[in-house]
Short mmCIF file of C-alpha atoms and ligand atoms in Angstrom, two decimals:
data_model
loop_
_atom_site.label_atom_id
_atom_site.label_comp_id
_atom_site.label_asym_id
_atom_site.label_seq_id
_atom_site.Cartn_x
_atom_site.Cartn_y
_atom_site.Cartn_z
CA UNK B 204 118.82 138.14 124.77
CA UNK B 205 118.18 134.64 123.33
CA UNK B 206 116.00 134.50 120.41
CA UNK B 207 114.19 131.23 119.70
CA UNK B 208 113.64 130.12 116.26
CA UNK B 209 109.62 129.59 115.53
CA UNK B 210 109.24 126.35 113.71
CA UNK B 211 106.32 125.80 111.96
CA UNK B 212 105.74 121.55 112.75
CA UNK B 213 104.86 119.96 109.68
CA UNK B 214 102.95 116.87 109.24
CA UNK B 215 101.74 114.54 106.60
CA UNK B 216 99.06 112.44 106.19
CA UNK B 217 98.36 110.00 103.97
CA UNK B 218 94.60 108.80 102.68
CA UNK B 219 93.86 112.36 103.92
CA UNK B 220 90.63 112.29 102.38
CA UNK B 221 88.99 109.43 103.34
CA UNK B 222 86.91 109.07 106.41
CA UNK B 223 89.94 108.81 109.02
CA UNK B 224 92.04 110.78 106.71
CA UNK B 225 89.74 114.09 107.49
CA UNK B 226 89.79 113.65 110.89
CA UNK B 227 93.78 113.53 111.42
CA UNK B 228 93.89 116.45 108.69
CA UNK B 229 91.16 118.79 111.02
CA UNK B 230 92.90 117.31 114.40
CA UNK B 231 96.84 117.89 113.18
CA UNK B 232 95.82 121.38 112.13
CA UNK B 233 93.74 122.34 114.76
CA UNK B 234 97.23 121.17 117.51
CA UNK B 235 98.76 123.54 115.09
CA UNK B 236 100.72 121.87 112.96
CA UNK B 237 100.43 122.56 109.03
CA UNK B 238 99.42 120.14 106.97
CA UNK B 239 100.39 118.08 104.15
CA UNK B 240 97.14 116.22 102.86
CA UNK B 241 97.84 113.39 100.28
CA UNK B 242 95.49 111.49 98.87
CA UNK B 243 94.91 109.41 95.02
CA UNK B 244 91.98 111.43 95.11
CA UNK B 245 92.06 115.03 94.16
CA UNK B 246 90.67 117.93 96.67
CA UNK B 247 89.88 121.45 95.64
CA UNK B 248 89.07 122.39 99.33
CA UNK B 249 91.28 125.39 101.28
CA UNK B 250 91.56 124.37 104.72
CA UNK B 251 93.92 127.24 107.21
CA UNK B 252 97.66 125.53 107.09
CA UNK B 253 96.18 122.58 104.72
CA UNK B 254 98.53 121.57 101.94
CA UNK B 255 96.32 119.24 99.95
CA UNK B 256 99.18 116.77 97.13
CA UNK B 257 97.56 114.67 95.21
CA UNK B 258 99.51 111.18 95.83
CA UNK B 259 99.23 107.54 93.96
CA UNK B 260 100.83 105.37 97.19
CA UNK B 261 100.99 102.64 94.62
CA UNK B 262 103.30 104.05 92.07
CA UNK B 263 105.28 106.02 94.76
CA UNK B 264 106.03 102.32 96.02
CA UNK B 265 107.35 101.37 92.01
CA UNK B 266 108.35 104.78 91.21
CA UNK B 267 111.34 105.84 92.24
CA UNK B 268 111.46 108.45 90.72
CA UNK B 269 108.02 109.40 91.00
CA UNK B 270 108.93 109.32 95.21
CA UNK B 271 111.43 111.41 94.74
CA UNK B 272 109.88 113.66 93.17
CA UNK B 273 106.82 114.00 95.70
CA UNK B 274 109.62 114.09 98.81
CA UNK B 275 111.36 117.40 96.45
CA UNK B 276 108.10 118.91 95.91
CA UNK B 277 107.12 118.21 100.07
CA UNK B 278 110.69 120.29 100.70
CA UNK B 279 109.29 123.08 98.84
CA UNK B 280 106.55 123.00 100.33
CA UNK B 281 107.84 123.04 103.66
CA UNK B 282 110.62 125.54 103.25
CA UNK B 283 113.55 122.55 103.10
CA UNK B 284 112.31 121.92 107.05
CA UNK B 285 111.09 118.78 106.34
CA UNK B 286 107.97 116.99 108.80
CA UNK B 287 108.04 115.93 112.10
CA UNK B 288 104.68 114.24 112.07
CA UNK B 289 104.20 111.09 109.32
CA UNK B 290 100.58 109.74 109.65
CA UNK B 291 100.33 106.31 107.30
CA UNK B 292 96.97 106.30 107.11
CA UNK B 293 95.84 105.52 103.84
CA UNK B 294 94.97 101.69 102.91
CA UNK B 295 92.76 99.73 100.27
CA UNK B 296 90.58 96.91 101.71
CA UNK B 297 89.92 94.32 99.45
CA UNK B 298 87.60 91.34 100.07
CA UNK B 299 87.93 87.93 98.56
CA UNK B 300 87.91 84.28 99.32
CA UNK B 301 92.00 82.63 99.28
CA UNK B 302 90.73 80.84 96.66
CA UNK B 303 89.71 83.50 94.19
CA UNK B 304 92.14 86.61 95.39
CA UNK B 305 94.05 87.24 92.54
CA UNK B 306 97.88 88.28 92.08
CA UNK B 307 96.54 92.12 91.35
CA UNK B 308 94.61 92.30 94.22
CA UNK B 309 97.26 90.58 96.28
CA UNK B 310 100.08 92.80 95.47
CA UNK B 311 97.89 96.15 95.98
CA UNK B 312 97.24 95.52 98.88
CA UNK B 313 100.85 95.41 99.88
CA UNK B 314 101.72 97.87 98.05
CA UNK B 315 99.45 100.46 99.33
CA UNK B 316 98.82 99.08 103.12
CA UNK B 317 102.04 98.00 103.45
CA UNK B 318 105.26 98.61 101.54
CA UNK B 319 104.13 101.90 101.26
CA UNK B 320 103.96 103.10 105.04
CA UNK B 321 107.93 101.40 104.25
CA UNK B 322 109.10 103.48 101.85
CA UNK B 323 107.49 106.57 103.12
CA UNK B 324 108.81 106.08 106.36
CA UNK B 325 112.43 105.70 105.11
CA UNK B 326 112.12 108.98 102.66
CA UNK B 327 111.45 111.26 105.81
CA UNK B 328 113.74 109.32 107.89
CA UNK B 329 116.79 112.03 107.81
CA UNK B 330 113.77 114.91 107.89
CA UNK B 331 112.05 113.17 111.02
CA UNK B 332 115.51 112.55 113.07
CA UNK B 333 116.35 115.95 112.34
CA UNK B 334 113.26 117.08 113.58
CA UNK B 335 113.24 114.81 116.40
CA UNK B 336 109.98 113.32 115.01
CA UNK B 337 107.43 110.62 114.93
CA UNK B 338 105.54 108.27 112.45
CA UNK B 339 102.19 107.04 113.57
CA UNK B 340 100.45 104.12 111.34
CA UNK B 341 97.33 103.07 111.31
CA UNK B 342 96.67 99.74 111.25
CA UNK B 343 93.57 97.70 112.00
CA UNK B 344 92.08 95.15 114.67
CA UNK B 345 92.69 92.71 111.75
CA UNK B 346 96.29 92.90 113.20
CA UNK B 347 95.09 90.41 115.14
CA UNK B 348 91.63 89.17 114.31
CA UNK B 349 90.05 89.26 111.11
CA UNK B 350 86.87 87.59 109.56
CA UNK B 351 86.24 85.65 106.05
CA UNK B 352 87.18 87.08 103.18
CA UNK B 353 89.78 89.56 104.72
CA UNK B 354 93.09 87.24 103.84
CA UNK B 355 94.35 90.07 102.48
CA UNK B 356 93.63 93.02 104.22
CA UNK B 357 93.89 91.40 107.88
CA UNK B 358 97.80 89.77 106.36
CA UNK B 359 98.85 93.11 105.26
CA UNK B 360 98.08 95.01 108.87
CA UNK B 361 99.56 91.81 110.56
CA UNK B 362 102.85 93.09 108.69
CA UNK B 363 102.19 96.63 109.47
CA UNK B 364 102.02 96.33 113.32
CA UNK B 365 104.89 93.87 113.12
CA UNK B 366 106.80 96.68 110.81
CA UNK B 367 106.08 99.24 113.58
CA UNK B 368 107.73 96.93 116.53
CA UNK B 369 110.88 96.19 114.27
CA UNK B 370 111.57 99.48 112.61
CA UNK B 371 112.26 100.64 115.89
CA UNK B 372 115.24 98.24 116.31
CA UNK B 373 117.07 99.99 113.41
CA UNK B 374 116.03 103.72 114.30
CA UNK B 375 116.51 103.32 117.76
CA UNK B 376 115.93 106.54 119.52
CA UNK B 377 116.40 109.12 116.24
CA UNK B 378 112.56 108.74 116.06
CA UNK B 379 109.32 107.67 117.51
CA UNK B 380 107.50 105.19 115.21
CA UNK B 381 103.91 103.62 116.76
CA UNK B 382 100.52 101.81 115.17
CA UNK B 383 97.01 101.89 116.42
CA UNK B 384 94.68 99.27 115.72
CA UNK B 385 91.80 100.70 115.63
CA UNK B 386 87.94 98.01 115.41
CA UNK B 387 85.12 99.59 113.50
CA UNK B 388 85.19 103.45 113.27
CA UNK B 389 81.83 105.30 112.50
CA UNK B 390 83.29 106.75 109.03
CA UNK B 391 79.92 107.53 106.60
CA UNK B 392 81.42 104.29 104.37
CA UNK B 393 80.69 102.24 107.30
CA UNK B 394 77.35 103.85 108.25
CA UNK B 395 76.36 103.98 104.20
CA UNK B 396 77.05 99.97 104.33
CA UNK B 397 73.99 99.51 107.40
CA UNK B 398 71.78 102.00 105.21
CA UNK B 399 68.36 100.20 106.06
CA UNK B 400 69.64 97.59 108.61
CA UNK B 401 69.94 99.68 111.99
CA UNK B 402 68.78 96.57 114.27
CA UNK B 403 72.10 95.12 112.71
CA UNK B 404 73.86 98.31 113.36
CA UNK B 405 72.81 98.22 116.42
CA UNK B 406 74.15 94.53 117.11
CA UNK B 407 77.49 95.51 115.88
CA UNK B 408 77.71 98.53 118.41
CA UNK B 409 76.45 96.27 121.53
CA UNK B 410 78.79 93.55 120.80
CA UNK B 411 81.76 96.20 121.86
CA UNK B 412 81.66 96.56 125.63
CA UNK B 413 81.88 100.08 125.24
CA UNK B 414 78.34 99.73 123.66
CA UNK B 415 79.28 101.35 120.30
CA UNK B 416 81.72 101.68 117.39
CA UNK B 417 84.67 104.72 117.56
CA UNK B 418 84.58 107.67 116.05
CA UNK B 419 87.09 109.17 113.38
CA UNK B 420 87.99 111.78 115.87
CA UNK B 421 88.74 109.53 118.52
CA UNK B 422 91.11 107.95 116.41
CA UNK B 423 92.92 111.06 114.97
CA UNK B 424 93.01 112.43 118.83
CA UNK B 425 95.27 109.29 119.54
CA UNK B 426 97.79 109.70 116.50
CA UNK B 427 98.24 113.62 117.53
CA UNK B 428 98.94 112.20 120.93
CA UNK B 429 101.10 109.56 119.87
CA UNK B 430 103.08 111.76 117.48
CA UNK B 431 103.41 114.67 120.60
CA UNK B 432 106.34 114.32 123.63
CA UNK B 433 103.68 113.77 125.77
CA UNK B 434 103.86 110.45 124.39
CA UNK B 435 107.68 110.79 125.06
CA UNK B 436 108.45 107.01 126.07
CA UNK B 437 105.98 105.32 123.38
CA UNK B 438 107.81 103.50 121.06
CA UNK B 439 106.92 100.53 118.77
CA UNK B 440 103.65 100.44 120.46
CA UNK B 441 100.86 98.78 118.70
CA UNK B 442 97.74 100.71 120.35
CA UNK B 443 94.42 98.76 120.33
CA UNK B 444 91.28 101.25 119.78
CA UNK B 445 88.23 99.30 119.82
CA UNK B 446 86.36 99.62 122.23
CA UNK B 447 87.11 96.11 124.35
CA UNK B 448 85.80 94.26 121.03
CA UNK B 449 89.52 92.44 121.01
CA UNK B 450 89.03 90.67 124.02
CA UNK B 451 85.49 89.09 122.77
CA UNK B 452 85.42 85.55 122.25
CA UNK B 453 82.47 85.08 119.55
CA UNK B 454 81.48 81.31 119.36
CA UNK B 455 78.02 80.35 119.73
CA UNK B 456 77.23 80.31 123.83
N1 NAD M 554 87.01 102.74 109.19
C1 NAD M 554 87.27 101.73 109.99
O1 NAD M 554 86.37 101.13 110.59
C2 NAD M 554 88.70 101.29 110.21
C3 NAD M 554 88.97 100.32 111.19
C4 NAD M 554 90.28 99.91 111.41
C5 NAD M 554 91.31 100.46 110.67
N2 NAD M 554 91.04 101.39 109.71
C6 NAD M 554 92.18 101.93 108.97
O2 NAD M 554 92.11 103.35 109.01
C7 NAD M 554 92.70 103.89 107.83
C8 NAD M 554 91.73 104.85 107.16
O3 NAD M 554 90.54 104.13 106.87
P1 NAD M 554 89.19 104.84 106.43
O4 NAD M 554 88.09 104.10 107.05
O5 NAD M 554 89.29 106.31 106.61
O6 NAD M 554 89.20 104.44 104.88
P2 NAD M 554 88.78 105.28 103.60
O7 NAD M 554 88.61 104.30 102.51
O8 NAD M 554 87.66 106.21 103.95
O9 NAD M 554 90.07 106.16 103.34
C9 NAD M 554 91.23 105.65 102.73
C10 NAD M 554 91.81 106.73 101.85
O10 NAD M 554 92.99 106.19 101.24
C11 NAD M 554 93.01 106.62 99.90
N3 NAD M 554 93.76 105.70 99.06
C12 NAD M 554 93.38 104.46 98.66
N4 NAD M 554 94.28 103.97 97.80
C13 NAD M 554 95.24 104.91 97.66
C14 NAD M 554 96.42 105.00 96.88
N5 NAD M 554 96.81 104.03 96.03
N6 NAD M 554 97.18 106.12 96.98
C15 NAD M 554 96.80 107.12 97.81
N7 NAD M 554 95.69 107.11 98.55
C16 NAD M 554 94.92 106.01 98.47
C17 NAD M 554 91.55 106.67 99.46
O11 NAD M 554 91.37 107.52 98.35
C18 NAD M 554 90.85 107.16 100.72
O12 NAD M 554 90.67 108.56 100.72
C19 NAD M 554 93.07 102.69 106.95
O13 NAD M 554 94.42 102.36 107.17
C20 NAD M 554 92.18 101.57 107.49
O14 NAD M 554 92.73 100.31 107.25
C21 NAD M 554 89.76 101.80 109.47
#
């Protein structure tokens, strides 16, 4: 008789406690995968096969050690298996005029939205190709449009989607790597920042053709599909999730 090894599927998700972050952490687990929740913030909750690490993204990108450290203690954690699911979800969005951005708020927002989706990726690289698995990373509409003030944010998911297509080249087929680009998403920071103007939240929801803005789940839905074999021959993919809003011109008609 052949036995077959159970393996529990690990995955690991960054910014797990912010608004998308919860979703992929409740979605991941309930595919049944366990969890490894990271956030800069710290979480007291017990979630079923949740495994919340506090995480600064920022000093894992300058740390070295500090990384290595995290990847030992995400070993342990996993019993030396390793993930097979990386979600780089977490990002800081900072809003200021090219004029006035400063170097500070330049280089965190590279460091967090973008060099360290990098540098995580490549840590689990050996652990994902062993595990024939996938990385997933959310970018942002601002990929390809943005608005005033964004400079920042909008250049820094311009590099992420552009990171997805060409890390690809260099893994090749060891592992799946994909973005989605999601428009607005209903998270409660986006719905505490129309507090008092609903006719306005309203306009925002009618200008997408679907008639209103996505939901967290929606988006965590796609990155468990993205990350399963289902999704077998999606690679380097930068998924748009926003409701048609990309293909709206805006000027004055
Ligand atoms: N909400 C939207 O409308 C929307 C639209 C498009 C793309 N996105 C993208 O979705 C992802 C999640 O966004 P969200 O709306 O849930 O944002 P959010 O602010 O609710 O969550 C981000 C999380 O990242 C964490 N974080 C910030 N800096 C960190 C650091 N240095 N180290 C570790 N963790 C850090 C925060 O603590 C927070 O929990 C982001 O990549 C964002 O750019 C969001």
């Amino acid at each position: 008789m052949q036995h077959t090894r159970i393996h529990k599927k690990w995955a690991l998700v960054t910014g797990a406690l912010g608004g998308i972050g919860q979703a992929l952490v409740k979605e991941f687990a309930d595919e049944g995968y366990h969890v490894i929740a990271t956030d800069i913030k710290v979480s007291n909750d017990k979630i079923d096969n949740v495994y919340f690490l506090q995480l600064d993204l920022e000093k894992f990108v300058v740390n070295e050690l500090y990384a290595t450290e995290f990847y030992q203690k995400v070993k342990e954690i996993t019993n030396g298996t390793g993930i097979s699911s990386l979600v780089n979800n977490a990002a800081i969005q900072i809003l200021a005029d090219t004029s006035s951005l400063t170097r500070e708020q330049w280089n965190t927002s590279f460091n967090v939205n973008l060099s360290a989706p990098f540098f995580m990726s490549q840590l689990f690289l050996d652990d994902l190709t062993t595990n024939i698995g996938s990385i997933v990373n959310i970018s942002s509409i601002h990929a390809t449009q943005t608005k005033k003030e964004f400079v920042a944010y909008a250049t820094t998911k311009a590099a992420l989607s552009s990171m997805t297509r060409n890390m690809v080249l260099d893994i090749g087929s060891k592992i799946r790597i994909n973005a989605i680009e999601p428009a607005a998403i209903a998270t409660e920071m986006l719905k505490a920042g129309f507090d008092g103007k609903e006719e306005q939240y309203k306009k925002l929801e009618m200008f997408h053709p679907l008639g209103r803005v996505g939901t967290p789940t929606e988006v965590a839905k796609l990155a468990v599909f993205l990350s399963s074999e289902s999704a077998g021959f999606v690679q380097g993919a930068c998924i748009s999730a926003s409701g048609g809003i990309q293909g709206c011109l805006s000027d004055p008609s």
